[in-house]
XYZ file of C-alpha atoms in Angstrom:
526
model
C -45.833 14.630 -88.569
C -49.103 16.380 -87.692
C -51.298 14.543 -85.177
C -54.464 13.107 -86.695
C -57.885 14.267 -85.567
C -60.458 11.767 -84.307
C -62.301 12.081 -87.626
C -59.126 11.387 -89.638
C -58.381 8.352 -87.473
C -61.900 7.058 -88.043
C -61.541 7.465 -91.808
C -58.328 5.403 -91.761
C -59.877 2.731 -89.559
C -63.002 2.185 -91.685
C -61.719 2.702 -95.234
C -62.268 -0.262 -97.559
C -64.216 -2.179 -94.888
C -67.427 -3.902 -95.953
C -69.250 -3.344 -92.672
C -68.832 -1.802 -89.212
C -70.993 -2.782 -86.237
C -70.924 -0.206 -83.435
C -69.410 2.765 -85.268
C -71.023 5.276 -82.881
C -69.351 3.521 -79.933
C -66.032 3.667 -81.786
C -66.416 7.430 -82.292
C -67.000 7.826 -78.575
C -63.749 6.036 -77.764
C -61.775 8.003 -80.361
C -62.835 11.277 -78.726
C -61.163 10.101 -75.517
C -58.217 7.936 -76.594
C -56.823 5.645 -79.285
C -58.783 2.504 -80.149
C -57.627 -0.952 -78.998
C -58.218 -3.573 -81.715
C -57.469 -7.247 -82.091
C -57.252 -9.505 -85.116
C -56.987 -13.265 -84.710
C -55.697 -15.956 -87.021
C -55.581 -19.717 -86.545
C -52.004 -20.898 -87.059
C -52.647 -23.704 -89.544
C -51.731 -23.362 -93.235
C -48.950 -21.124 -94.498
C -49.922 -17.446 -94.746
C -50.174 -16.471 -98.425
C -50.564 -13.241 -100.315
C -54.232 -12.844 -99.315
C -52.931 -12.098 -95.813
C -51.886 -8.715 -97.181
C -55.595 -7.814 -97.225
C -56.003 -7.918 -93.401
C -52.422 -6.682 -92.990
C -53.177 -3.563 -95.045
C -55.984 -2.826 -92.573
C -53.702 -3.546 -89.611
C -51.361 -1.017 -91.217
C -54.253 1.482 -91.345
C -55.035 0.837 -87.665
C -51.411 1.441 -86.687
C -51.246 4.605 -88.776
C -54.408 5.764 -86.959
C -52.586 5.329 -83.629
C -54.547 2.226 -82.588
C -53.094 -0.320 -80.190
C -53.229 -3.544 -82.195
C -53.069 -7.086 -80.815
C -52.577 -9.998 -83.181
C -53.871 -13.197 -81.613
C -52.321 -16.457 -82.758
C -55.267 -18.742 -82.109
C -53.358 -21.958 -81.538
C -56.079 -23.514 -79.400
C -58.730 -22.566 -81.983
C -56.547 -24.154 -84.687
C -56.456 -27.405 -82.753
C -60.182 -27.391 -82.045
C -61.131 -26.754 -85.687
C -60.968 -30.402 -86.788
C -57.528 -30.736 -85.173
C -55.837 -29.335 -88.268
C -52.338 -29.655 -86.829
C -50.656 -31.400 -83.876
C -49.516 -29.300 -80.917
C -45.848 -29.796 -81.731
C -46.326 -28.134 -85.135
C -48.658 -25.428 -83.829
C -45.912 -24.112 -81.521
C -43.507 -23.731 -84.443
C -46.195 -22.319 -86.708
C -46.932 -19.606 -84.162
C -43.285 -18.519 -84.398
C -43.472 -18.649 -88.197
C -46.628 -16.524 -88.281
C -45.051 -13.870 -86.054
C -41.924 -13.683 -88.201
C -43.823 -13.504 -91.474
C -46.384 -10.943 -90.253
C -43.616 -8.653 -89.006
C -41.984 -8.966 -92.435
C -45.299 -8.181 -94.175
C -45.953 -5.064 -92.113
C -42.382 -3.920 -92.637
C -42.970 -4.403 -96.380
C -46.011 -2.110 -96.061
C -43.816 0.492 -94.334
C -45.668 0.833 -91.033
C -44.237 1.292 -87.500
C -44.640 -1.666 -85.155
C -44.317 0.101 -81.782
C -48.033 -0.248 -80.954
C -48.304 -3.836 -82.177
C -48.178 -6.881 -79.908
C -48.541 -10.619 -80.433
C -50.397 -12.980 -78.093
C -50.888 -16.752 -78.218
C -54.327 -18.045 -77.310
C -52.900 -20.618 -74.916
C -51.175 -17.817 -72.979
C -54.538 -17.120 -71.312
C -57.169 -19.529 -72.658
C -56.042 -22.308 -70.301
C -56.353 -20.127 -67.194
C -58.859 -20.891 -64.418
C -60.748 -17.637 -65.050
C -61.120 -18.207 -68.787
C -62.168 -21.827 -68.288
C -64.844 -20.795 -65.785
C -66.141 -18.249 -68.293
C -66.357 -20.983 -70.946
C -68.583 -22.935 -68.542
C -70.626 -19.805 -67.745
C -71.086 -19.144 -71.445
C -72.127 -22.750 -72.095
C -74.901 -22.327 -69.517
C -76.593 -19.547 -71.516
C -75.764 -20.398 -75.164
C -78.018 -22.779 -77.067
C -76.560 -25.455 -79.336
C -78.519 -23.897 -82.201
C -76.905 -20.472 -81.700
C -73.416 -21.935 -81.331
C -73.712 -23.943 -84.564
C -75.251 -20.988 -86.401
C -72.444 -18.667 -85.257
C -69.757 -20.990 -86.597
C -71.547 -21.842 -89.837
C -69.222 -19.769 -92.060
C -66.001 -20.601 -90.224
C -66.151 -24.094 -88.700
C -66.623 -27.014 -91.105
C -70.213 -28.210 -90.882
C -70.855 -31.951 -90.578
C -73.895 -34.032 -89.654
C -72.457 -35.002 -86.269
C -70.243 -32.054 -85.195
C -67.585 -32.399 -82.549
C -68.031 -30.401 -79.367
C -64.852 -28.511 -80.284
C -66.549 -26.865 -83.266
C -69.527 -25.857 -81.119
C -67.200 -24.282 -78.514
C -65.236 -22.337 -81.152
C -67.506 -19.246 -81.485
C -67.757 -18.853 -77.700
C -64.000 -18.886 -77.305
C -63.620 -16.223 -79.978
C -66.232 -14.080 -78.224
C -64.470 -14.392 -74.858
C -61.178 -13.364 -76.476
C -62.572 -9.824 -76.807
C -62.908 -9.541 -73.033
C -59.632 -11.232 -72.115
C -57.608 -9.183 -74.599
C -59.209 -5.999 -73.173
C -59.954 -4.494 -76.582
C -62.572 -2.076 -77.868
C -62.964 -3.752 -81.250
C -62.413 -6.996 -83.117
C -61.405 -7.015 -86.785
C -62.010 -9.864 -89.218
C -63.502 -10.910 -92.523
C -67.203 -10.585 -93.221
C -67.365 -14.392 -92.975
C -66.951 -13.844 -89.202
C -70.136 -11.752 -88.959
C -72.218 -14.449 -87.258
C -69.549 -14.897 -84.593
C -69.415 -11.129 -84.077
C -73.180 -10.850 -83.582
C -73.002 -13.927 -81.316
C -70.458 -12.066 -79.166
C -72.642 -8.939 -79.095
C -75.585 -11.021 -77.866
C -73.878 -13.197 -75.265
C -70.968 -11.229 -73.726
C -73.370 -8.794 -72.002
C -75.114 -11.811 -70.451
C -71.835 -12.536 -68.648
C -71.556 -8.920 -67.537
C -69.023 -7.972 -70.219
C -69.247 -5.082 -72.658
C -70.315 -5.223 -76.285
C -67.427 -4.566 -78.689
C -67.126 -2.804 -82.031
C -66.750 -5.143 -85.020
C -64.840 -4.215 -88.168
C -65.296 -6.442 -91.236
C -63.219 -6.792 -94.369
C -64.828 -8.058 -97.598
C -63.896 -11.525 -98.847
C -61.409 -11.311 -101.710
C -61.552 -13.722 -104.693
C -58.532 -15.929 -105.327
C -56.466 -15.823 -108.476
C -58.487 -18.688 -109.960
C -61.812 -17.101 -108.984
C -63.703 -18.023 -105.811
C -62.099 -17.931 -102.366
C -58.323 -17.688 -102.080
C -57.268 -20.874 -100.271
C -53.942 -22.174 -98.987
C -55.021 -25.662 -100.094
C -55.507 -24.644 -103.746
C -52.121 -23.982 -105.247
C -53.345 -22.051 -108.285
C -55.587 -19.773 -106.201
C -52.847 -18.132 -104.157
C -49.284 -16.834 -104.196
C -47.047 -17.932 -101.353
C -45.217 -15.129 -99.556
C -41.898 -16.774 -100.374
C -42.649 -17.581 -104.027
C -39.926 -16.548 -106.441
C -40.501 -13.852 -109.045
C -40.718 -16.614 -111.662
C -43.462 -18.395 -109.712
C -45.333 -15.129 -109.264
C -45.221 -14.550 -113.022
C -46.497 -18.072 -113.704
C -49.405 -17.816 -111.241
C -50.408 -14.315 -112.335
C -50.412 -15.517 -115.939
C -52.941 -18.240 -115.000
C -55.105 -15.896 -112.914
C -58.766 -15.530 -113.832
C -59.188 -12.050 -115.309
C -62.102 -11.847 -117.726
C -62.249 -8.675 -119.845
C -64.575 -6.128 -118.256
C -65.372 -8.365 -115.235
C -64.862 -6.306 -112.074
C -66.772 -8.573 -109.674
C -65.069 -11.981 -109.641
C -61.623 -10.502 -110.211
C -59.038 -11.279 -107.545
C -56.406 -9.078 -109.181
C -58.554 -5.937 -109.094
C -59.670 -6.596 -105.516
C -56.050 -7.046 -104.453
C -55.162 -3.723 -106.079
C -58.044 -2.022 -104.256
C -57.413 -3.433 -100.799
C -53.624 -3.754 -100.751
C -51.845 -1.845 -103.515
C -53.676 1.507 -103.362
C -53.582 1.773 -99.518
C -49.825 1.269 -99.486
C -49.080 4.206 -101.819
C -47.411 7.306 -100.403
C -49.206 10.563 -101.206
C -48.952 11.399 -104.899
C -48.063 7.911 -106.121
C -50.609 6.189 -108.347
C -51.055 2.804 -109.967
C -48.867 2.583 -113.056
C -49.840 0.719 -116.212
C -46.950 0.206 -118.650
C -48.021 -0.358 -122.267
C -46.595 0.015 -125.724
C -47.773 3.188 -127.518
C -49.784 1.176 -130.046
C -51.809 -0.313 -127.155
C -52.566 3.049 -125.536
C -49.254 3.874 -123.880
C -48.499 4.259 -120.182
C -51.248 5.368 -117.832
C -51.375 6.270 -114.135
C -54.443 5.984 -111.886
C -54.627 8.088 -108.723
C -57.939 6.531 -107.626
C -58.940 2.890 -107.637
C -62.420 3.783 -108.890
C -60.909 5.227 -112.073
C -58.911 2.029 -112.679
C -61.998 -0.132 -112.118
C -64.111 1.947 -114.517
C -61.344 1.844 -117.152
C -61.159 -1.961 -116.895
C -64.975 -2.325 -116.894
C -65.090 -0.330 -120.150
C -62.552 -2.829 -121.576
C -60.047 -0.083 -122.238
C -57.452 -2.014 -120.229
C -56.453 -5.454 -121.480
C -56.263 -8.213 -118.809
C -52.677 -8.947 -119.859
C -51.624 -5.352 -119.125
C -53.370 -5.435 -115.737
C -51.634 -8.726 -114.890
C -48.213 -7.349 -115.846
C -48.716 -4.298 -113.635
C -50.034 -6.265 -110.640
C -47.043 -8.586 -110.940
C -44.704 -5.610 -110.466
C -46.465 -4.496 -107.277
C -46.674 -8.004 -105.830
C -42.943 -8.502 -106.270
C -42.390 -5.102 -104.672
C -44.296 -6.359 -101.617
C -42.667 -9.786 -101.538
C -39.033 -8.729 -102.010
C -38.521 -7.603 -98.374
C -40.111 -10.839 -97.113
C -37.943 -13.011 -99.344
C -34.852 -11.182 -98.096
C -35.923 -11.474 -94.444
C -36.345 -15.249 -94.807
C -33.175 -15.766 -96.829
C -31.034 -16.959 -93.928
C -30.473 -20.245 -92.114
C -32.538 -19.317 -89.034
C -35.659 -18.497 -91.050
C -35.214 -21.481 -93.382
C -34.960 -23.781 -90.362
C -38.035 -22.165 -88.790
C -39.997 -22.713 -92.005
C -38.950 -26.377 -92.124
C -39.906 -26.953 -88.483
C -43.308 -25.303 -88.937
C -44.114 -26.893 -92.293
C -41.901 -29.980 -92.513
C -41.298 -31.510 -95.893
C -39.077 -34.258 -94.459
C -39.309 -36.567 -91.491
C -35.648 -36.758 -90.636
C -33.893 -33.743 -92.077
C -32.753 -32.332 -95.369
C -30.981 -35.557 -96.383
C -34.307 -37.404 -96.761
C -36.654 -37.037 -99.681
C -39.416 -34.615 -98.790
C -42.805 -36.060 -98.044
C -44.454 -33.245 -99.969
C -42.566 -34.222 -103.107
C -43.672 -37.829 -102.728
C -47.291 -36.748 -102.255
C -47.683 -36.342 -106.006
C -48.355 -40.095 -106.048
C -51.791 -41.395 -105.097
C -50.233 -44.203 -103.055
C -49.224 -42.020 -100.106
C -50.561 -42.212 -96.542
C -52.521 -38.959 -96.721
C -55.031 -41.015 -98.725
C -55.651 -43.287 -95.698
C -57.984 -42.175 -92.904
C -56.476 -43.480 -89.666
C -58.726 -42.866 -86.661
C -58.444 -43.795 -82.981
C -61.242 -46.206 -82.074
C -62.295 -48.128 -79.000
C -63.442 -51.736 -79.147
C -66.821 -51.781 -77.363
C -67.827 -55.345 -78.231
C -66.220 -58.519 -79.577
C -67.906 -61.732 -80.621
C -67.005 -64.887 -82.487
C -67.647 -64.880 -86.231
C -70.699 -67.076 -86.854
C -69.078 -68.970 -89.698
C -65.301 -68.896 -89.025
C -63.471 -70.399 -86.053
C -60.451 -68.043 -86.230
C -62.284 -64.781 -86.888
C -64.142 -62.405 -84.601
C -66.469 -59.456 -85.204
C -65.471 -56.230 -83.423
C -67.730 -53.260 -82.827
C -65.442 -50.201 -82.779
C -66.498 -46.731 -81.635
C -64.658 -44.163 -83.815
C -66.232 -41.055 -82.281
C -69.131 -38.824 -83.234
C -71.683 -41.550 -82.430
C -70.262 -43.662 -85.270
C -69.512 -47.342 -84.769
C -67.869 -49.658 -87.282
C -68.254 -53.419 -87.555
C -64.832 -54.903 -88.324
C -64.004 -58.565 -88.961
C -60.585 -59.460 -87.513
C -58.383 -62.464 -86.836
C -57.439 -61.161 -83.357
C -59.475 -63.936 -81.727
C -56.616 -66.289 -82.559
C -54.316 -64.211 -80.333
C -56.524 -62.696 -77.599
C -59.448 -63.608 -75.384
C -62.472 -61.695 -76.652
C -63.154 -60.117 -73.252
C -59.574 -58.794 -73.168
C -60.193 -56.849 -76.387
C -63.175 -54.914 -75.048
C -62.361 -51.328 -74.058
C -59.033 -51.340 -75.890
C -57.988 -48.242 -77.881
C -56.873 -49.142 -81.400
C -55.894 -47.455 -84.667
C -58.481 -48.104 -87.368
C -58.511 -47.583 -91.117
C -61.961 -46.109 -91.773
C -62.106 -45.106 -95.441
C -62.006 -48.562 -97.010
C -64.910 -49.820 -99.060
C -66.814 -52.302 -96.893
C -66.651 -55.975 -97.915
C -68.037 -59.277 -96.728
C -65.754 -61.728 -94.945
C -67.343 -65.156 -94.747
C -70.776 -63.561 -94.996
C -70.268 -60.743 -92.426
C -69.854 -57.094 -93.485
C -66.507 -55.565 -92.472
C -66.251 -51.755 -92.542
C -62.563 -51.199 -91.941
C -59.377 -52.543 -90.398
C -57.848 -52.591 -86.932
C -54.189 -51.843 -87.640
C -51.847 -54.508 -86.252
C -48.180 -55.357 -86.398
C -47.577 -59.027 -87.046
C -44.959 -61.723 -87.296
C -45.131 -65.473 -87.848
C -46.497 -66.048 -84.333
C -48.650 -63.106 -83.357
C -50.799 -60.133 -84.321
C -50.787 -57.117 -81.990
C -52.873 -53.928 -82.403
C -50.999 -50.634 -82.640
C -51.061 -48.674 -79.378
C -51.730 -44.977 -78.786
C -50.537 -43.032 -75.717
C -52.724 -42.684 -72.654
C -55.030 -39.683 -72.972
C -55.564 -40.051 -76.727
C -59.235 -39.454 -77.547
C -61.625 -41.722 -79.416
C -62.230 -40.189 -82.853
C -58.852 -38.420 -82.967
C -57.112 -38.576 -86.331
C -53.727 -40.286 -86.592
C -51.395 -38.458 -88.967
C -48.275 -39.450 -90.846
C -45.386 -37.065 -90.303
C -44.901 -34.713 -93.237
C -48.269 -35.479 -94.858
C -51.634 -33.758 -94.535
C -53.852 -36.457 -92.980
C -56.016 -33.826 -91.258
C -58.653 -33.263 -93.936
C -62.121 -33.521 -92.403
C -63.197 -35.934 -95.137
C -60.933 -38.380 -96.968
C -62.041 -40.044 -100.195
C -62.789 -43.747 -100.124
C -59.784 -45.843 -101.134
C -60.079 -47.160 -104.670
C -59.995 -50.966 -104.484
C -59.541 -51.359 -108.241
C -56.295 -49.396 -108.169
C -55.146 -51.284 -105.046
C -54.193 -47.967 -103.424
C -54.380 -49.399 -99.903
C -52.277 -52.452 -100.844
C -49.499 -50.118 -102.018
C -49.731 -47.878 -98.931
C -49.863 -50.860 -96.578
C -46.749 -52.407 -98.125
C -44.660 -49.545 -96.642
C -46.113 -49.744 -93.099
C -43.869 -51.268 -90.429
C -42.540 -50.987 -86.905
C -38.891 -50.161 -86.348
C -36.436 -51.592 -83.828
C -37.922 -49.351 -81.125
C -41.488 -50.441 -81.837
C -42.462 -47.118 -83.469
C -45.037 -47.321 -86.257
C -43.772 -45.896 -89.580
C -44.800 -45.445 -93.189
C -41.422 -45.725 -94.923
C -39.299 -43.498 -92.625
C -42.193 -41.255 -91.539
C -43.706 -41.675 -88.066
C -47.384 -42.235 -87.312
C -48.364 -39.554 -84.787
C -51.293 -38.500 -82.644
C -52.537 -34.936 -82.988
C -50.401 -34.070 -79.945
C -47.307 -35.219 -81.841
C -46.895 -38.436 -79.782
C -45.777 -41.576 -81.593
C -47.928 -44.610 -82.290
C -46.142 -47.760 -81.110
C -46.428 -51.526 -80.814
C -44.820 -54.270 -78.709
C -43.903 -56.172 -81.864
C -40.709 -54.618 -83.211
C -39.271 -54.763 -86.698
C -42.522 -56.107 -88.142
C -44.893 -55.288 -90.965
C -48.247 -53.628 -90.249
C -51.631 -54.351 -91.776
């Protein structure tokens, strides 16, 4: 194979990108040596077919001789609203590595110049931590929030973790020793943040390579949380057919068309020289046609000379061609077990009914917002001898007033400062004339109520999850009192013989994967 010139390498690196910041600097590097690039991904939801869009560019980088680092941003994943507990993040990192290798193999690229790094391999070091502090001394809160506006969920009272996020991503460029960072155009504010602030720490400004955002199959952004908007990498051919059939593909519409964008950014770049995009049609509908350039296909569709159904049928063929090697790679016990560990559908193994299957009901614990709170004040109810009024700090400068019967079991002073598990998405109601804005979760028997306990080191405001369910959404809808959703969820809450808190057979966990417990064993919880 003939060695590529610097100009040919540059063409491969920048093709199909929406924007490049620092292209002159990149040319300077390419005259001397191959470019070092990193792409980062937070190891949260399952990678889906949209991941082929960045992977097709990673394939271009490798073909151009670049040294490519893929960063599994496990710490970033935890900081971004604590989307997964540490125990799952470790397994998801392994899953991501396995699936990305399978994707790049499907694209037919060599992996010799590719390496994988976990964020926690270096982000917990003394040097990195000191640089976080140095960065915090020069970055304004305004700039940090602005940088993360397109990436970190924006709320009225943001956690410090979301404000730190852009700075960590900027520092990654220095600690990974790269010349360039690659990402979607939604990362642009973080990239310009890095260009502004890294030099203030004495570090060099990097090149930034940006992919366009690709519409999902249903129109809008392709999301792992919207089933109809994406195709899973392990979906069967039948599922692919079903989802492609439902895909939004308006005649002549070339803008909000996820299928066309996928063809442009994934299918055409993967073709060997001389192979074009094949449309198979009956003669009465125009017959077969081959497109050597994407622009010709787009123009043909815009002129409504190509029916959406024929485009869908052709894209389906190419998607299955990409997915077949991945399906085969994951069709063994080791990969199936890895998938189950990373994205568990059961709490105790294959013999139990999967939590995901049960989640079709509205009476499942992912509808309940359990949050760690701290009792900061406790006083007697003004109109009830057995009730007290608790003021509970649930993080983010939010305090809830909760009416409880714990006064019958504890001295009020003994309750102050205690960490508890609270239910915070109930509709508030008056109890003997005093507004109550939630519940302190307690196990109980005929003699005693005892609040659930969280391990030492658990933070106020941290979400409590139920194993196998997605309780990590930043906002959970208010429980519907008319449908008695909470009554049905609460009926399945209990402690087992070891004092572990469960919903049915599924454990209540902190974001670190530690179990919520109680001294009262074998009891109901409410």
